[in-house]
PDB file of C-alpha atoms in Angstrom:
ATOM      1  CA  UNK G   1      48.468  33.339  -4.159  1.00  0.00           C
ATOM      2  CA  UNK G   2      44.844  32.534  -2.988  1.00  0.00           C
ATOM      3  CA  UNK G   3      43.593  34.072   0.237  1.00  0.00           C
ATOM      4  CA  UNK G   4      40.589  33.442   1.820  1.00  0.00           C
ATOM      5  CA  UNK G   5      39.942  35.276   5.365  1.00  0.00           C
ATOM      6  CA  UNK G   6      36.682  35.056   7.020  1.00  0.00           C
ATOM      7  CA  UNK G   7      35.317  36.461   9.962  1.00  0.00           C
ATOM      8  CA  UNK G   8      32.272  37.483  11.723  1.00  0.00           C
ATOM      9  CA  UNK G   9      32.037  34.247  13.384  1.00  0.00           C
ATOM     10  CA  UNK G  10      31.037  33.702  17.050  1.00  0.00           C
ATOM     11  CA  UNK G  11      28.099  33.069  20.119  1.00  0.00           C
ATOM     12  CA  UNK G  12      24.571  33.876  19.447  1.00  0.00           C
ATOM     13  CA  UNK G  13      21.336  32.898  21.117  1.00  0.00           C
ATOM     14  CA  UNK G  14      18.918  30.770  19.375  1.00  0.00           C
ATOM     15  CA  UNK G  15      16.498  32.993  16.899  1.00  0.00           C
ATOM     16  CA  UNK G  16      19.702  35.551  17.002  1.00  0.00           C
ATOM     17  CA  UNK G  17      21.588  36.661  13.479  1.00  0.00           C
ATOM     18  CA  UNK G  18      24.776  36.562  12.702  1.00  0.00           C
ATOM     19  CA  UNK G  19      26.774  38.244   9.592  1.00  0.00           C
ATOM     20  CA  UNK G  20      30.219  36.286   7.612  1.00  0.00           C
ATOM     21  CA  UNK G  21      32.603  38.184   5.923  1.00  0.00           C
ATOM     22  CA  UNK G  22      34.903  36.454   3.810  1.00  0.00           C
ATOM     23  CA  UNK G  23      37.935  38.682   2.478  1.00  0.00           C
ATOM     24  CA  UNK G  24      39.650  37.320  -1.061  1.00  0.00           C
ATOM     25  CA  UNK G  25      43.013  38.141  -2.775  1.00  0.00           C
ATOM     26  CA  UNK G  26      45.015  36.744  -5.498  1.00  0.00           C
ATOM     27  CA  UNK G  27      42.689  36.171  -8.161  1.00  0.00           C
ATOM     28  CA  UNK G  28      39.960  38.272 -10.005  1.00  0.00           C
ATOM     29  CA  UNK G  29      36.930  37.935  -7.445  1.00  0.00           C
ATOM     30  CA  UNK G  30      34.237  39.127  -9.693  1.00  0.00           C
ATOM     31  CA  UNK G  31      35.147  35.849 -11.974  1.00  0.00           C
ATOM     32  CA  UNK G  32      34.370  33.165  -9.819  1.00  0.00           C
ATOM     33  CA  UNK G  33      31.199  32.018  -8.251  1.00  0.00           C
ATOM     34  CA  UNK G  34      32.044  31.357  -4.514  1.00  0.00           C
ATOM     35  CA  UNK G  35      30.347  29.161  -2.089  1.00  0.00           C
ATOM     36  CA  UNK G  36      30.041  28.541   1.661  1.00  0.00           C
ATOM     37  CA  UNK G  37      30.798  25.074   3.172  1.00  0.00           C
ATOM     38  CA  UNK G  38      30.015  24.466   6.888  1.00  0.00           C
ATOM     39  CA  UNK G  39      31.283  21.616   9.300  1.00  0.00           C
ATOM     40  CA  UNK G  40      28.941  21.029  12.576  1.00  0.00           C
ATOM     41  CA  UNK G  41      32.005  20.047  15.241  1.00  0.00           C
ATOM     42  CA  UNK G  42      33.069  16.236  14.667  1.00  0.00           C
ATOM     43  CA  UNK G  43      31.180  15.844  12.197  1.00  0.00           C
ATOM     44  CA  UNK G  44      31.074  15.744   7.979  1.00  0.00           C
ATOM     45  CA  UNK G  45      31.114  18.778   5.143  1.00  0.00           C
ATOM     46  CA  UNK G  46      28.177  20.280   4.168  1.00  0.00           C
ATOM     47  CA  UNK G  47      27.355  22.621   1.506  1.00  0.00           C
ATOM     48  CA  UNK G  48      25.422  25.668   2.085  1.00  0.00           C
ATOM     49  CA  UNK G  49      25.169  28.388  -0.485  1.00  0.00           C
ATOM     50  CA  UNK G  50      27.110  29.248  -3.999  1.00  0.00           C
ATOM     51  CA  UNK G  51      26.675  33.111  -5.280  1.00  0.00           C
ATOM     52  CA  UNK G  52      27.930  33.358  -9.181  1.00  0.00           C
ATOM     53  CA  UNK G  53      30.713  35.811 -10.178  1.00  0.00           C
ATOM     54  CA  UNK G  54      28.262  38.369 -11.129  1.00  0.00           C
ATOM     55  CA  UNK G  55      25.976  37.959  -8.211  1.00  0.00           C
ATOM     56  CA  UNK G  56      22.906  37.625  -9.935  1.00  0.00           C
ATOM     57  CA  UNK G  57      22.123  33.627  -9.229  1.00  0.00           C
ATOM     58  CA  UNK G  58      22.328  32.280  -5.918  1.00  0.00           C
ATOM     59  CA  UNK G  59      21.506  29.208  -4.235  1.00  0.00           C
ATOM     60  CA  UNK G  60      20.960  27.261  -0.832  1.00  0.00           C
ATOM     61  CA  UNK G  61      20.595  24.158   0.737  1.00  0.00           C
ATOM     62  CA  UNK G  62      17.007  23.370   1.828  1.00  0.00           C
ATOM     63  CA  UNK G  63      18.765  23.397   5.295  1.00  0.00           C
ATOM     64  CA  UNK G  64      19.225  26.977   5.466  1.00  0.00           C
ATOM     65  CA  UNK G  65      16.975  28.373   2.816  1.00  0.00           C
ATOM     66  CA  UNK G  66      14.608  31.400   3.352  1.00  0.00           C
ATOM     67  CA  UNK G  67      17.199  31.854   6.232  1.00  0.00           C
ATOM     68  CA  UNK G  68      20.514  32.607   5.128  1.00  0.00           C
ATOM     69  CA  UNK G  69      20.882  35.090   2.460  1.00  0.00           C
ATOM     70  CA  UNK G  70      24.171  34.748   0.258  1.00  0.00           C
ATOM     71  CA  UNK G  71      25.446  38.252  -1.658  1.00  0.00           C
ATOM     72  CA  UNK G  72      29.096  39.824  -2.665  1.00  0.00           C
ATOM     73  CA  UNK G  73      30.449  43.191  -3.040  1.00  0.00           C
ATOM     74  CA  UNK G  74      33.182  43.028  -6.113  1.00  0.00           C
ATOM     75  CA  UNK G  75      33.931  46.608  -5.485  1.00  0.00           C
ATOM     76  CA  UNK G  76      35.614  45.054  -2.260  1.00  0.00           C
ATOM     77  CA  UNK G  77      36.436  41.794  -3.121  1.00  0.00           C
ATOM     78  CA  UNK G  78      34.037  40.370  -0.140  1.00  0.00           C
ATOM     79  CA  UNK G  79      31.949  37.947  -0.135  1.00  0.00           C
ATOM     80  CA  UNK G  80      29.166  37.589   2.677  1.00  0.00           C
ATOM     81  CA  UNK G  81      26.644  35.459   4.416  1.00  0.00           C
ATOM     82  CA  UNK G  82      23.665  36.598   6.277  1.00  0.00           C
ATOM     83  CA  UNK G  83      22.534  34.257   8.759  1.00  0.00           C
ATOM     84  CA  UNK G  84      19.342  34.831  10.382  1.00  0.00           C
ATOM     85  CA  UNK G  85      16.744  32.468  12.779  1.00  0.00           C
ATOM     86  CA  UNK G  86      19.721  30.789  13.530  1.00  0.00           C
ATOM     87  CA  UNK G  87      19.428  27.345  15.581  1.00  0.00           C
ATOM     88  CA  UNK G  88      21.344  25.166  17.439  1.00  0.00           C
ATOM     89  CA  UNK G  89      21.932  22.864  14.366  1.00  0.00           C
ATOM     90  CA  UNK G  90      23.427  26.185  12.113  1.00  0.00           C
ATOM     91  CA  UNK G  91      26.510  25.424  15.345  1.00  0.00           C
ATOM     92  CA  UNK G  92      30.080  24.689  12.817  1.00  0.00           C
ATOM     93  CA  UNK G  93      32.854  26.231  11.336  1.00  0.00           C
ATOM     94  CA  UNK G  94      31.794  28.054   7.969  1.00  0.00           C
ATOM     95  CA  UNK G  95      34.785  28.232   5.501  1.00  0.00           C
ATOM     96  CA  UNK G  96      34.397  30.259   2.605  1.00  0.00           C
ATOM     97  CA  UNK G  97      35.467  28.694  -0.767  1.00  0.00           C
ATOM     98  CA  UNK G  98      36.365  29.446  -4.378  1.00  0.00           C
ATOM     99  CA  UNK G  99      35.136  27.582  -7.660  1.00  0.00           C
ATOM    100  CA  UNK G 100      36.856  26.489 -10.641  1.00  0.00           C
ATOM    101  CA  UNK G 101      35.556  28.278 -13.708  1.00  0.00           C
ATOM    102  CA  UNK G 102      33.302  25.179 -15.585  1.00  0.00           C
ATOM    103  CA  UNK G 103      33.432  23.016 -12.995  1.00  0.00           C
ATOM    104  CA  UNK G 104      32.664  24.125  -9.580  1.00  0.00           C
ATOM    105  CA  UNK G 105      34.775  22.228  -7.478  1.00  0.00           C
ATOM    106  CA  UNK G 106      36.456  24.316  -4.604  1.00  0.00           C
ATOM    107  CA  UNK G 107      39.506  24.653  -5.262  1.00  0.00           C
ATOM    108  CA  UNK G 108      40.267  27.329  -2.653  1.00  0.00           C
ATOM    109  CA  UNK G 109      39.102  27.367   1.269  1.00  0.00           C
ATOM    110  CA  UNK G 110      39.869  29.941   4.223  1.00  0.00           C
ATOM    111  CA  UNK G 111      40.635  28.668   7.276  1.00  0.00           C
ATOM    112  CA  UNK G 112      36.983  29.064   8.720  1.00  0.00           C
ATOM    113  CA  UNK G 113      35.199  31.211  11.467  1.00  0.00           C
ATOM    114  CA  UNK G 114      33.529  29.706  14.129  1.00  0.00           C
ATOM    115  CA  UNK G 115      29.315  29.962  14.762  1.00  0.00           C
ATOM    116  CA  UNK G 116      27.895  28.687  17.903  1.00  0.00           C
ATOM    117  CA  UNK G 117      24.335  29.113  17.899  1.00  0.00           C
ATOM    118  CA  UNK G 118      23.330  28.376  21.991  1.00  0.00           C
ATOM    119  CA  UNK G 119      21.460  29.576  24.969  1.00  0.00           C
TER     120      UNK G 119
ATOM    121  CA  UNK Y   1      19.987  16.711  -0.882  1.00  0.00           C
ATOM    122  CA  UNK Y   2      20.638  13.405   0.600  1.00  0.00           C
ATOM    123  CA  UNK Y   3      24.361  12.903   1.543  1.00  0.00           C
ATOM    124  CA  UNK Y   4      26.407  10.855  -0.609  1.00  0.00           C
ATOM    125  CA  UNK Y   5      26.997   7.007   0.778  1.00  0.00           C
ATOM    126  CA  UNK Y   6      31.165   7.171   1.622  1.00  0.00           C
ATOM    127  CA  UNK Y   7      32.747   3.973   3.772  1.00  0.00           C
ATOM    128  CA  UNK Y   8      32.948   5.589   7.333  1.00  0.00           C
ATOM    129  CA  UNK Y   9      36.477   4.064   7.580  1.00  0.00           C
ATOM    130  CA  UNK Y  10      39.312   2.371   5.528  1.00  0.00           C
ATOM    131  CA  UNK Y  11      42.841   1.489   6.438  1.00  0.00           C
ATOM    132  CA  UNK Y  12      45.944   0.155   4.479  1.00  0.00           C
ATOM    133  CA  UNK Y  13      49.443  -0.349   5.112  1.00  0.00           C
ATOM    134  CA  UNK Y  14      52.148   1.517   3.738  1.00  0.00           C
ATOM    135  CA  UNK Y  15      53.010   1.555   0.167  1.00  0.00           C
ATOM    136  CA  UNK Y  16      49.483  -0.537  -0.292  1.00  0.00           C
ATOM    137  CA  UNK Y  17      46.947   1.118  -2.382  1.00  0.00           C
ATOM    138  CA  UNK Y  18      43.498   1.540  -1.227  1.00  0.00           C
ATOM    139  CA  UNK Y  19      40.109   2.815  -2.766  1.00  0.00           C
ATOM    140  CA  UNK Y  20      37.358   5.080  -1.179  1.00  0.00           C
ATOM    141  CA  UNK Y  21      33.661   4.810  -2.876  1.00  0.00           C
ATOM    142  CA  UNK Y  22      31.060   7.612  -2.825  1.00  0.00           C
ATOM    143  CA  UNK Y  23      27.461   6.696  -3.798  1.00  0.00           C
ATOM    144  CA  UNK Y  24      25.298   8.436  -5.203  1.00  0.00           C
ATOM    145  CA  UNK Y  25      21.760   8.265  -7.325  1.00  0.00           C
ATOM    146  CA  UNK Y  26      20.762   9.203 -11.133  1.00  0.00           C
ATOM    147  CA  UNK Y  27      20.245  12.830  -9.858  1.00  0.00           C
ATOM    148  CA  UNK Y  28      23.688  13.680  -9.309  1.00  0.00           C
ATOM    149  CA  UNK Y  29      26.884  11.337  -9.175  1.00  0.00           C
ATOM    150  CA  UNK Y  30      25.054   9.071 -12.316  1.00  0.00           C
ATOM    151  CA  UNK Y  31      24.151  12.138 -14.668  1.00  0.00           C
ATOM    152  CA  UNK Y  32      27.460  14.493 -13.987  1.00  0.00           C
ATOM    153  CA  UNK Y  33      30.988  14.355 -13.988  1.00  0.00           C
ATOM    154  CA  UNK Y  34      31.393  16.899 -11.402  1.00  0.00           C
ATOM    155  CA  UNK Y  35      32.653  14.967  -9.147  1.00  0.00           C
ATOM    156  CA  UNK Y  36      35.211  15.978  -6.734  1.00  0.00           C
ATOM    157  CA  UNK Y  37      37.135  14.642  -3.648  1.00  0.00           C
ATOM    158  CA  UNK Y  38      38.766  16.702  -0.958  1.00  0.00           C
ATOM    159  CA  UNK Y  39      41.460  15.889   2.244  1.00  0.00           C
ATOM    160  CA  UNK Y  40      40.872  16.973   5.136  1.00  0.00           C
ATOM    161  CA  UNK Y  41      43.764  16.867   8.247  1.00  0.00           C
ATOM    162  CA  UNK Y  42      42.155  17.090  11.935  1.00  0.00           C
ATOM    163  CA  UNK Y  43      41.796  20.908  12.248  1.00  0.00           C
ATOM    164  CA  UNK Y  44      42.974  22.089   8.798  1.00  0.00           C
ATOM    165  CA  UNK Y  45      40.881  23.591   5.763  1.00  0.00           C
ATOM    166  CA  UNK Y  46      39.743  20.751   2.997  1.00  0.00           C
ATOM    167  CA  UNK Y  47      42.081  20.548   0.260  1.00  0.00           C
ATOM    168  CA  UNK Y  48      40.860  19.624  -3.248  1.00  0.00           C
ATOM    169  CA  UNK Y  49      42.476  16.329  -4.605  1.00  0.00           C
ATOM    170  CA  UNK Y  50      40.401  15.569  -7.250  1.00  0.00           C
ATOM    171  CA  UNK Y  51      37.884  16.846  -9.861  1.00  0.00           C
ATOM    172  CA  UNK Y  52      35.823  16.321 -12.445  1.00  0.00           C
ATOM    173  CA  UNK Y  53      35.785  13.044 -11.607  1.00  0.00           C
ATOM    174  CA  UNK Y  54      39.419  12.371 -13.000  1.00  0.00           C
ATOM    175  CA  UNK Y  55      41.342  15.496 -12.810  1.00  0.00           C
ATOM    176  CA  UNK Y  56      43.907  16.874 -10.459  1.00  0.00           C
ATOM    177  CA  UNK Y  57      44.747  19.924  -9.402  1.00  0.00           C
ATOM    178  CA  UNK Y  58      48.597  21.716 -10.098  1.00  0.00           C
ATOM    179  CA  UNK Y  59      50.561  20.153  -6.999  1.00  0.00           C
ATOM    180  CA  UNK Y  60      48.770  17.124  -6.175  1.00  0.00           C
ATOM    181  CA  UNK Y  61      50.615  13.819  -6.418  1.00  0.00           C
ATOM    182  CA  UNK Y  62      49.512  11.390  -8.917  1.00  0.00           C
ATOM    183  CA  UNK Y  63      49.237   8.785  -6.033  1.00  0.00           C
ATOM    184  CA  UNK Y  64      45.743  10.227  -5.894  1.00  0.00           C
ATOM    185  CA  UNK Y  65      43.361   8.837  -8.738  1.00  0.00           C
ATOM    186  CA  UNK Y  66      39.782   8.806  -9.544  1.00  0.00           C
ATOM    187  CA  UNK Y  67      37.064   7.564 -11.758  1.00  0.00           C
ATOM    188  CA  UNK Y  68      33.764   7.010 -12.148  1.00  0.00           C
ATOM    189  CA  UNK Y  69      31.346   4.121 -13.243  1.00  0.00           C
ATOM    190  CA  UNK Y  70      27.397   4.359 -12.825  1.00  0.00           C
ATOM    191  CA  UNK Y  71      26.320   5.963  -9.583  1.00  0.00           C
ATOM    192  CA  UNK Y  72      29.144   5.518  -7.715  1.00  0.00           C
ATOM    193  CA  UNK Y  73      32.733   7.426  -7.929  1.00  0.00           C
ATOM    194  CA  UNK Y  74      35.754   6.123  -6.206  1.00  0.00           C
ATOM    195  CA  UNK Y  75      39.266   7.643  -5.371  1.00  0.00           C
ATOM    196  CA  UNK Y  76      42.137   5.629  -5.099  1.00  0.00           C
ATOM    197  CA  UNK Y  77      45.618   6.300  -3.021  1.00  0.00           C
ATOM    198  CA  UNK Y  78      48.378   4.309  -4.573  1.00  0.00           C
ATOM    199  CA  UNK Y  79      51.689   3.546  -2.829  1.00  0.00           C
ATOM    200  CA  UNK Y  80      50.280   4.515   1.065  1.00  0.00           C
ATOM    201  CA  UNK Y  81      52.374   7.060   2.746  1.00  0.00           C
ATOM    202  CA  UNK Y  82      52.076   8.560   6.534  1.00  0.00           C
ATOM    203  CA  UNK Y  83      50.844  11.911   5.787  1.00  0.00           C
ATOM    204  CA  UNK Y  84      48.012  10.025   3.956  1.00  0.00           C
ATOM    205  CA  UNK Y  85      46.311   9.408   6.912  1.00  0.00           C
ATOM    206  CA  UNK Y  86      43.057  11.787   7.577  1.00  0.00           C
ATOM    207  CA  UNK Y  87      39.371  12.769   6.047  1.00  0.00           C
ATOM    208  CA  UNK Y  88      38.317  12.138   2.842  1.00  0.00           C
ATOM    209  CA  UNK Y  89      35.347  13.463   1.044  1.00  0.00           C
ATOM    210  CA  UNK Y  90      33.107  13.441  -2.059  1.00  0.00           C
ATOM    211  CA  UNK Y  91      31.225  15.824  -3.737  1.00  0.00           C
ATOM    212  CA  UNK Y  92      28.394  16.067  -6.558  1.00  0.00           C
ATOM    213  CA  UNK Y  93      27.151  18.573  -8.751  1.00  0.00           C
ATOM    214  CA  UNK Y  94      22.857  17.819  -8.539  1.00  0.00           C
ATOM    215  CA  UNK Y  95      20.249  18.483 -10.754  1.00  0.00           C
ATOM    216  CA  UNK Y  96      18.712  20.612  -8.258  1.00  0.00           C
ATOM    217  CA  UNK Y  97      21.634  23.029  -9.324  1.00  0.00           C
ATOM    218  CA  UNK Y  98      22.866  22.502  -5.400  1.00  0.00           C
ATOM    219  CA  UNK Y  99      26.087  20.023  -4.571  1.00  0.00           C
ATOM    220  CA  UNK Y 100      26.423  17.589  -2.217  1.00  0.00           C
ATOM    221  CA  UNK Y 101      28.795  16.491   0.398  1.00  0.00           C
ATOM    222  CA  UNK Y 102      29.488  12.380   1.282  1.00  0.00           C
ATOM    223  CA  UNK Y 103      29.550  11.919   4.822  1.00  0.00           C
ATOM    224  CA  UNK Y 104      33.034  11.420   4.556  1.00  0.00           C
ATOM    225  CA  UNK Y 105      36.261   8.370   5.182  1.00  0.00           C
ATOM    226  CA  UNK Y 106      38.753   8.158   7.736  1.00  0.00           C
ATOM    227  CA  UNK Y 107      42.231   6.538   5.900  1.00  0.00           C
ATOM    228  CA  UNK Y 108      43.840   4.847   8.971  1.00  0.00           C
ATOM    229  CA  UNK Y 109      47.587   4.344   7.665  1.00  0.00           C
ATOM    230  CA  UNK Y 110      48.429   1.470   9.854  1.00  0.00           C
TER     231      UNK Y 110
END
């Protein structure tokens, strides 16, 4: 069975940094490319960042690029997201997801840490 | 990466059928078929319904349909049921290599 377990999640000031973990079982990490989804609170998803199996392509939403920084350990079967300059709007749960191989959909989510980016 | 266009609300009775549409442009619904729809219950993870436009996951019921014509995908819920009530989104693969979310449909099973 697919697990997904972030954490890392929680209250940081404006201009702060913050650091997700997201702990996977079940399937053969180094496989899949893996992406993080975010949800501001009441609102809609939004995509964020995909890191390929290998780790050696990575991308971001213009909302978070040159900001976040998306990278995996397969050694551990972790995947991570480092959030820096955060601001107010960066303020949702982050859920960590798995791809299917050839199509990308996310097939897989965790349950999501929180991030509240305030003063 | 402008959102998708999604109906910000649809209802149906049960045992009625309804259909959700998700807009998009040339640069990402029109040119690929990675396309995928996902249900979300108030305070649960997204589950994936749908993808590839057509395809569902092991475990999903075939109630849940999709398709795709032009720039605009739609999912369809046949035979209504309780539990169908919640979220729904769309996603798209872009040509920016990025995806892209819709803004998302509340199903009010009335």
């Amino acid at each position: 069975e697919v697990q997904l377990l972030e954490s890392g999640g929680g209250l940081v000031q404006p201009g702060g940094s913050l650091r997700l973990s997201c702990a996977a079982s079940g399937f053969t990490f180094s496989s899949y490319a893996m992406s993080w989804v975010r949800q501001a609170p009441g609102k809609g998803l939004e995509w964020v960042s995909t890191i390929s199996g290998s780790g050696g392509s990575t991308y971001y939403a213009d909302s978070v690029k040159g900001r976040f920084t998306i990278f995996r350990d397969n050694s551990k079967n972790t995947l991570f997201l480092q959030m820096n300059s955060l601001r107010v709007e960066d303020t949702a749960v982050y859920f960590c997801t798995k791809e299917i191989v050839g199509s990308g959909a996310f097939d897989s989510w965790g349950q999501g840490t929180l991030v509240t980016v305030s003063s | 990466q402008s959102a998708l266009t999604q109906p910000a609300s649809v209802s149906g009775s049960p045992g009625q059928s309804i259909t959700i549409s998700c807009t998009g442009t040339s640069s990402d619904v029109g040119v690929y078929n990675y396309v995928s729809w996902y249900q979300q219950h108030p305070g649960k993870a997204p589950k994936l319904i749908i993808y590839d436009v057509s395809n569902r996951p092991s475990g999903v019921s075939n109630r849940f349909s999709g398709s795709k014509s032009g720039n605009t995908a739609s999912l369809t819920i046949s035979g209504l049921q309780a539990e169908d009530e919640a979220d729904y989104y769309c996603s798209s693969y872009t040509h920016s290599s990025t995806w892209v979310f819709g803004g998302g449909t509340k199903l009010t099973v009335l």
